[in-house]
mmCIF file of C-alpha atoms in Angstrom:
data_model
loop_
_atom_site.group_PDB
_atom_site.id
_atom_site.type_symbol
_atom_site.label_atom_id
_atom_site.label_comp_id
_atom_site.label_asym_id
_atom_site.label_seq_id
_atom_site.Cartn_x
_atom_site.Cartn_y
_atom_site.Cartn_z
ATOM 1 C CA ILE A 1039 0.010 -0.021 -0.083
ATOM 2 C CA LYS A 1040 1.816 3.121 -1.128
ATOM 3 C CA LEU A 1041 1.703 6.381 -3.240
ATOM 4 C CA HIS A 1042 2.769 5.120 -6.812
ATOM 5 C CA TYR A 1043 4.235 7.323 -9.397
ATOM 6 C CA GLY A 1044 4.784 4.839 -12.243
ATOM 7 C CA GLU A 1045 1.249 4.621 -13.609
ATOM 8 C CA GLU A 1046 0.079 6.457 -16.778
ATOM 9 C CA PRO A 1047 0.641 10.229 -16.143
ATOM 10 C CA ILE A 1048 -3.117 11.017 -16.145
ATOM 11 C CA ILE A 1049 -3.379 8.480 -13.168
ATOM 12 C CA SER A 1050 -0.313 9.351 -11.129
ATOM 13 C CA GLY A 1051 0.082 12.957 -11.702
ATOM 14 C CA ASP A 1052 2.475 14.848 -9.357
ATOM 15 C CA LYS A 1053 0.958 13.475 -6.133
ATOM 16 C CA GLY A 1054 0.948 9.775 -6.959
ATOM 17 C CA SER A 1055 -1.739 7.082 -7.166
ATOM 18 C CA GLY A 1056 -2.872 5.490 -3.869
ATOM 19 C CA THR A 1057 -2.078 1.944 -4.968
ATOM 20 C CA VAL A 1058 -2.930 -1.315 -3.227
ATOM 21 C CA PHE A 1059 -1.268 -4.483 -4.783
ATOM 22 C CA PHE A 1060 -3.159 -7.772 -4.219
ATOM 23 C CA GLU A 1061 -1.073 -10.914 -4.222
ATOM 24 C CA GLY A 1062 -2.068 -13.550 -6.675
ATOM 25 C CA CYS A 1063 -3.464 -13.113 -10.274
ATOM 26 C CA SER A 1064 -6.183 -14.739 -12.446
ATOM 27 C CA LEU A 1065 -3.566 -15.230 -15.188
ATOM 28 C CA GLY A 1066 -0.196 -16.846 -15.380
ATOM 29 C CA CYS A 1067 1.679 -14.520 -17.754
ATOM 30 C CA ILE A 1068 5.224 -15.774 -18.259
ATOM 31 C CA PHE A 1069 6.508 -12.138 -18.747
ATOM 32 C CA CYS A 1070 4.750 -10.650 -15.554
ATOM 33 C CA GLN A 1071 6.666 -7.729 -14.229
ATOM 34 C CA ASN A 1072 5.107 -8.256 -10.759
ATOM 35 C CA TYR A 1073 5.823 -12.051 -10.707
ATOM 36 C CA THR A 1074 7.239 -11.681 -7.134
ATOM 37 C CA ILE A 1075 3.702 -11.044 -5.984
ATOM 38 C CA SER A 1076 1.433 -12.339 -8.681
ATOM 39 C CA ARG A 1077 2.339 -15.990 -8.246
ATOM 40 C CA GLY A 1078 0.395 -16.209 -4.887
ATOM 41 C CA PRO A 1079 1.189 -15.573 -1.124
ATOM 42 C CA THR A 1080 4.723 -14.478 -0.464
ATOM 43 C CA GLY A 1081 4.565 -14.381 3.234
ATOM 44 C CA SER A 1082 5.422 -10.632 3.353
ATOM 45 C CA GLY A 1083 1.860 -9.417 2.778
ATOM 46 C CA MET A 1084 -0.874 -8.336 5.153
ATOM 47 C CA LYS A 1085 -4.255 -9.958 5.862
ATOM 48 C CA MET A 1086 -7.012 -7.409 6.064
ATOM 49 C CA ASP A 1087 -10.819 -7.515 6.028
ATOM 50 C CA SER A 1088 -13.020 -5.023 4.064
ATOM 51 C CA SER A 1089 -13.043 -2.529 6.956
ATOM 52 C CA SER A 1090 -9.328 -2.461 7.326
ATOM 53 C CA LEU A 1091 -8.982 -1.991 3.625
ATOM 54 C CA ALA A 1092 -11.379 0.896 3.658
ATOM 55 C CA ASP A 1093 -9.324 2.477 6.435
ATOM 56 C CA ALA A 1094 -6.126 2.076 4.204
ATOM 57 C CA TYR A 1095 -7.854 3.977 1.298
ATOM 58 C CA LEU A 1096 -8.752 6.707 3.608
ATOM 59 C CA LYS A 1097 -5.048 6.965 4.830
ATOM 60 C CA LEU A 1098 -3.889 7.093 1.108
ATOM 61 C CA GLN A 1099 -6.516 9.984 0.519
ATOM 62 C CA ASP A 1100 -5.089 11.873 3.523
ATOM 63 C CA ASP A 1101 -1.554 11.323 2.177
ATOM 64 C CA GLY A 1102 -2.636 13.270 -0.927
ATOM 65 C CA ALA A 1103 -3.223 10.306 -3.301
ATOM 66 C CA ASN A 1104 -5.011 11.464 -6.542
ATOM 67 C CA ASN A 1105 -7.017 8.216 -6.679
ATOM 68 C CA ILE A 1106 -7.233 4.787 -5.239
ATOM 69 C CA ASN A 1107 -5.656 2.219 -7.571
ATOM 70 C CA LEU A 1108 -6.592 -1.368 -6.806
ATOM 71 C CA VAL A 1109 -4.381 -3.891 -8.755
ATOM 72 C CA THR A 1110 -6.081 -7.072 -9.850
ATOM 73 C CA MET A 1111 -9.615 -8.157 -9.119
ATOM 74 C CA HIS A 1112 -9.572 -11.753 -7.655
ATOM 75 C CA PHE A 1113 -10.769 -10.606 -4.175
ATOM 76 C CA ALA A 1114 -13.754 -8.907 -5.813
ATOM 77 C CA PRO A 1115 -16.479 -9.284 -3.157
ATOM 78 C CA ALA A 1116 -14.214 -8.210 -0.219
ATOM 79 C CA VAL A 1117 -12.950 -5.326 -2.400
ATOM 80 C CA ALA A 1118 -16.280 -4.156 -3.461
ATOM 81 C CA ASP A 1119 -17.368 -4.115 0.174
ATOM 82 C CA SER A 1120 -14.320 -2.084 1.187
ATOM 83 C CA ILE A 1121 -15.086 0.514 -1.469
ATOM 84 C CA THR A 1122 -18.623 0.866 -0.167
ATOM 85 C CA ILE A 1123 -17.470 1.081 3.359
ATOM 86 C CA ALA A 1124 -14.771 3.696 2.417
ATOM 87 C CA LYS A 1125 -17.202 5.943 0.697
ATOM 88 C CA THR A 1126 -19.500 5.972 3.797
ATOM 89 C CA ARG A 1127 -16.464 7.111 5.861
ATOM 90 C CA GLY A 1128 -15.476 9.916 3.427
ATOM 91 C CA LEU A 1129 -13.629 8.609 0.566
ATOM 92 C CA ASN A 1130 -14.218 11.199 -2.186
ATOM 93 C CA ILE A 1131 -11.289 10.660 -4.809
ATOM 94 C CA PRO A 1132 -11.744 8.512 -7.789
ATOM 95 C CA VAL A 1133 -11.446 4.579 -7.418
ATOM 96 C CA ALA A 1134 -9.580 2.821 -10.072
ATOM 97 C CA ILE A 1135 -9.222 -0.919 -10.823
ATOM 98 C CA ASN A 1136 -6.123 -1.943 -12.522
ATOM 99 C CA CYS A 1137 -6.554 -5.417 -14.095
ATOM 100 C CA SER A 1138 -5.548 -7.917 -16.762
ATOM 101 C CA GLY A 1139 -8.940 -7.681 -18.721
ATOM 102 C CA TYR A 1140 -9.489 -11.412 -18.100
ATOM 103 C CA ASP A 1141 -12.560 -10.832 -15.922
ATOM 104 C CA LEU A 1142 -16.229 -12.119 -15.985
ATOM 105 C CA VAL A 1143 -18.992 -9.534 -16.495
ATOM 106 C CA SER A 1144 -20.664 -10.954 -13.424
ATOM 107 C CA THR A 1145 -17.515 -10.040 -11.343
ATOM 108 C CA LEU A 1146 -17.399 -6.647 -12.789
ATOM 109 C CA LYS A 1147 -21.040 -5.923 -11.911
ATOM 110 C CA LEU A 1148 -20.088 -6.087 -8.273
ATOM 111 C CA PHE A 1149 -18.220 -2.813 -8.817
ATOM 112 C CA ASP A 1150 -21.103 -1.076 -10.677
ATOM 113 C CA GLY A 1151 -21.473 2.533 -9.191
ATOM 114 C CA LEU A 1152 -18.341 1.974 -7.113
ATOM 115 C CA VAL A 1153 -15.602 2.286 -9.613
ATOM 116 C CA ASP A 1154 -14.826 5.553 -11.490
ATOM 117 C CA ILE A 1155 -11.880 4.320 -13.639
ATOM 118 C CA TYR A 1156 -10.869 0.979 -15.148
ATOM 119 C CA MET A 1157 -7.416 0.403 -16.456
ATOM 120 C CA PRO A 1158 -7.711 -3.189 -18.251
ATOM 121 C CA ASP A 1159 -4.940 -4.656 -20.349
ATOM 122 C CA MET A 1160 -5.926 -6.069 -23.858
ATOM 123 C CA LYS A 1161 -2.899 -8.528 -24.162
ATOM 124 C CA TYR A 1162 -3.835 -10.572 -27.209
ATOM 125 C CA PHE A 1163 -6.364 -11.428 -29.861
ATOM 126 C CA SER A 1164 -4.499 -14.621 -30.764
ATOM 127 C CA PRO A 1165 -5.509 -17.675 -28.832
ATOM 128 C CA LYS A 1166 -2.252 -19.258 -29.652
ATOM 129 C CA PHE A 1167 -0.371 -16.366 -27.847
ATOM 130 C CA SER A 1168 -2.778 -16.182 -24.984
ATOM 131 C CA SER A 1169 -2.735 -19.815 -24.393
ATOM 132 C CA GLY A 1170 1.044 -20.043 -24.594
ATOM 133 C CA TYR A 1171 2.031 -16.973 -22.713
ATOM 134 C CA SER A 1172 -0.942 -16.652 -20.064
ATOM 135 C CA ASN A 1173 -2.812 -20.050 -20.156
ATOM 136 C CA ALA A 1174 -6.002 -18.359 -21.247
ATOM 137 C CA LYS A 1175 -7.031 -19.644 -24.871
ATOM 138 C CA ASP A 1176 -10.245 -17.581 -24.707
ATOM 139 C CA TYR A 1177 -8.611 -14.317 -23.344
ATOM 140 C CA PHE A 1178 -9.641 -12.146 -26.420
ATOM 141 C CA ALA A 1179 -13.387 -13.081 -26.207
ATOM 142 C CA VAL A 1180 -13.484 -12.751 -22.345
ATOM 143 C CA CYS A 1181 -11.651 -9.481 -22.555
ATOM 144 C CA CYS A 1182 -13.871 -7.781 -25.145
ATOM 145 C CA GLN A 1183 -16.948 -8.616 -23.035
ATOM 146 C CA ALA A 1184 -15.331 -7.224 -19.950
ATOM 147 C CA ILE A 1185 -14.199 -4.005 -21.482
ATOM 148 C CA ASP A 1186 -17.780 -3.388 -22.962
ATOM 149 C CA GLU A 1187 -19.035 -3.799 -19.273
ATOM 150 C CA MET A 1188 -16.422 -1.449 -18.064
ATOM 151 C CA VAL A 1189 -17.349 1.272 -20.613
ATOM 152 C CA ARG A 1190 -20.999 0.768 -19.695
ATOM 153 C CA GLN A 1191 -20.321 1.390 -16.114
ATOM 154 C CA THR A 1192 -17.969 4.466 -16.512
ATOM 155 C CA GLY A 1193 -19.373 6.080 -19.630
ATOM 156 C CA ASP A 1194 -17.154 8.633 -21.562
ATOM 157 C CA ILE A 1195 -13.853 9.803 -20.453
ATOM 158 C CA VAL A 1196 -13.999 12.704 -18.000
ATOM 159 C CA MET A 1197 -10.860 14.781 -17.387
ATOM 160 C CA GLY A 1198 -10.326 17.209 -14.608
ATOM 161 C CA ASP A 1199 -8.928 20.690 -14.824
ATOM 162 C CA ASP A 1200 -5.655 19.208 -13.221
ATOM 163 C CA GLY A 1201 -5.147 17.000 -16.404
ATOM 164 C CA LEU A 1202 -6.065 13.811 -14.535
ATOM 165 C CA ILE A 1203 -8.684 11.375 -15.537
ATOM 166 C CA LYS A 1204 -11.674 11.317 -13.278
ATOM 167 C CA LYS A 1205 -13.875 8.781 -14.987
ATOM 168 C CA GLY A 1206 -13.640 6.390 -17.950
ATOM 169 C CA VAL A 1207 -11.645 3.428 -19.355
ATOM 170 C CA ILE A 1208 -7.941 3.268 -20.173
ATOM 171 C CA VAL A 1209 -7.125 0.265 -22.417
ATOM 172 C CA ARG A 1210 -3.446 -0.921 -22.368
ATOM 173 C CA HIS A 1211 -2.243 -3.016 -25.418
ATOM 174 C CA LEU A 1212 0.600 -5.528 -25.362
ATOM 175 C CA ILE A 1213 3.082 -5.527 -28.115
ATOM 176 C CA LEU A 1214 5.090 -8.730 -28.197
ATOM 177 C CA PRO A 1215 8.633 -8.783 -29.912
ATOM 178 C CA GLY A 1216 8.297 -10.707 -32.986
ATOM 179 C CA GLY A 1217 4.477 -10.144 -33.098
ATOM 180 C CA LEU A 1218 4.627 -7.132 -35.392
ATOM 181 C CA PHE A 1219 4.475 -8.782 -38.675
ATOM 182 C CA VAL A 1220 1.499 -6.729 -39.940
ATOM 183 C CA VAL A 1221 3.076 -3.399 -38.883
ATOM 184 C CA ALA A 1222 6.333 -4.332 -40.635
ATOM 185 C CA ILE A 1223 4.476 -5.281 -43.868
ATOM 186 C CA ALA A 1224 2.602 -2.040 -43.854
ATOM 187 C CA CYS A 1225 5.760 -0.030 -43.175
ATOM 188 C CA VAL A 1226 7.441 -1.592 -46.275
ATOM 189 C CA VAL A 1227 4.384 -0.989 -48.457
ATOM 190 C CA ASN A 1228 4.411 2.628 -47.284
ATOM 191 C CA ILE A 1229 8.048 3.089 -47.907
ATOM 192 C CA PHE A 1230 7.948 1.605 -51.503
ATOM 193 C CA GLY A 1231 4.823 3.471 -52.253
ATOM 194 C CA ASP A 1232 6.269 6.714 -51.443
ATOM 195 C CA LEU A 1233 9.376 5.973 -53.670
ATOM 196 C CA LEU A 1234 7.086 4.928 -56.464
ATOM 197 C CA LEU A 1235 4.569 7.829 -56.381
ATOM 198 C CA ILE A 1236 6.956 10.603 -55.315
ATOM 199 C CA ALA A 1237 10.170 9.826 -57.003
ATOM 200 C CA VAL A 1238 8.807 8.143 -60.152
ATOM 201 C CA PHE A 1239 5.487 9.643 -60.698
ATOM 202 C CA LYS A 1240 6.202 13.050 -59.172
ATOM 203 C CA MET A 1241 2.973 13.147 -57.185
ATOM 204 C CA ASN A 1242 4.575 14.895 -54.134
ATOM 205 C CA VAL A 1243 2.305 15.345 -51.185
ATOM 206 C CA ALA A 1244 -0.677 13.469 -52.841
ATOM 207 C CA GLY A 1245 1.585 10.555 -53.570
ATOM 208 C CA ALA A 1246 2.745 10.435 -50.040
ATOM 209 C CA ALA A 1247 -0.997 10.477 -48.887
ATOM 210 C CA ILE A 1248 -2.009 7.899 -51.278
ATOM 211 C CA ALA A 1249 0.900 5.464 -50.228
ATOM 212 C CA THR A 1250 0.029 5.964 -46.520
ATOM 213 C CA ILE A 1251 -3.769 5.208 -47.122
ATOM 214 C CA PHE A 1252 -2.771 2.176 -49.200
ATOM 215 C CA ALA A 1253 -0.299 0.760 -46.538
ATOM 216 C CA GLN A 1254 -3.103 1.280 -43.921
ATOM 217 C CA ALA A 1255 -5.557 -0.634 -46.006
ATOM 218 C CA VAL A 1256 -2.999 -3.570 -46.469
ATOM 219 C CA SER A 1257 -2.526 -3.482 -42.631
ATOM 220 C CA VAL A 1258 -6.212 -3.685 -41.969
ATOM 221 C CA LEU A 1259 -6.815 -6.472 -44.572
ATOM 222 C CA LEU A 1260 -3.992 -8.518 -43.139
ATOM 223 C CA SER A 1261 -5.270 -8.136 -39.585
ATOM 224 C CA LEU A 1262 -8.809 -9.134 -40.633
ATOM 225 C CA LEU A 1263 -7.476 -12.225 -42.452
ATOM 226 C CA ILE A 1264 -5.378 -13.298 -39.383
ATOM 227 C CA ILE A 1265 -8.363 -12.648 -37.144
ATOM 228 C CA ARG A 1266 -10.536 -14.821 -39.214
ATOM 229 C CA LYS A 1267 -8.174 -17.685 -38.949
ATOM 230 C CA GLN A 1268 -8.134 -17.488 -35.036
ATOM 231 C CA ASP A 1269 -10.300 -20.027 -33.150
ATOM 232 C CA LEU A 1270 -11.909 -17.553 -30.798
ATOM 233 C CA HIS A 1271 -13.856 -19.657 -28.292
ATOM 234 C CA LYS A 1272 -16.806 -18.473 -26.231
ATOM 235 C CA PRO A 1273 -15.677 -17.502 -22.678
ATOM 236 C CA HIS A 1274 -15.928 -20.164 -19.974
ATOM 237 C CA GLU A 1275 -15.057 -19.650 -16.367
ATOM 238 C CA PRO A 1276 -12.117 -17.319 -16.191
ATOM 239 C CA VAL A 1277 -12.281 -15.168 -12.961
ATOM 240 C CA HIS A 1278 -15.021 -15.854 -10.342
ATOM 241 C CA ALA A 1279 -15.968 -13.759 -7.483
ATOM 242 C CA ASN A 1280 -14.883 -15.413 -4.202
ATOM 243 C CA ALA A 1281 -17.762 -17.278 -2.526
ATOM 244 C CA GLY A 1282 -19.415 -15.647 0.411
ATOM 245 C CA LEU A 1283 -21.564 -12.676 1.005
ATOM 246 C CA PRO A 1284 -20.162 -9.331 0.319
ATOM 247 C CA GLY A 1285 -21.111 -8.083 3.768
ATOM 248 C CA GLN A 1286 -19.026 -10.580 5.528
ATOM 249 C CA ALA A 1287 -15.519 -9.863 6.634
ATOM 250 C CA GLN A 1288 -13.344 -11.480 4.109
ATOM 251 C CA ARG A 1289 -9.634 -11.756 3.998
ATOM 252 C CA ALA A 1290 -7.527 -10.263 1.288
ATOM 253 C CA THR A 1291 -3.686 -10.625 1.191
ATOM 254 C CA PHE A 1292 -1.591 -8.140 -0.702
ATOM 255 C CA GLN A 1293 2.094 -6.883 -0.863
ATOM 256 C CA THR A 1294 2.827 -3.871 1.258
ATOM 257 C CA ASP A 1295 5.784 -1.423 1.315
ATOM 258 C CA MET A 1296 4.600 0.337 4.503
#
């Protein structure tokens, strides 16, 4: 639990984002930058119920946090309950959920009316990659439904006079080394198009514009062809809310630097 300055600038700002890192994760990404806490209990976290979590949010608010930033969603009922409690105790800064995007709509509905900002990843559209790197073959289908629900809850982006986001959804895309085939092809088409239309046919600015549009069209066409070949399954059971009533004191373990 700490003020974190490494998020997107419209989240962290100058004062920092009040971040709570929960241990564990619904995915098993082999490249996870938080692998020291995302693989399960480390023994260095703290056990807290919903009321204690609410107090932690209020402490972060008192410390000047721009927002409350909750990382991962696998303790959903307890976390939703903690937000409700914190708001009744005076929490008035935006609440953000920072997640993998691999979340059930039914889980997200627990946060309807409680969360102002969602920051999901959209890591893959290829089942081959999502299965190989995160053990989630249906990632893209699940993620699309999850992001639709997030947007439904938050509505359009709302920015404050301080340049920070107050409401909305920020989608983070993953670019894998070696996974830029379509971009590379489009770049080559654009370069040769420029040489042909400008140097040979002397079309100047118009030639550059035509080459760019054609390269973009090639990129879109290749992307659609690749997507059509993907075996996108209907979502099954990726992330479930923990069993138990939201009103019960549930235990949540997370990494702390306090």
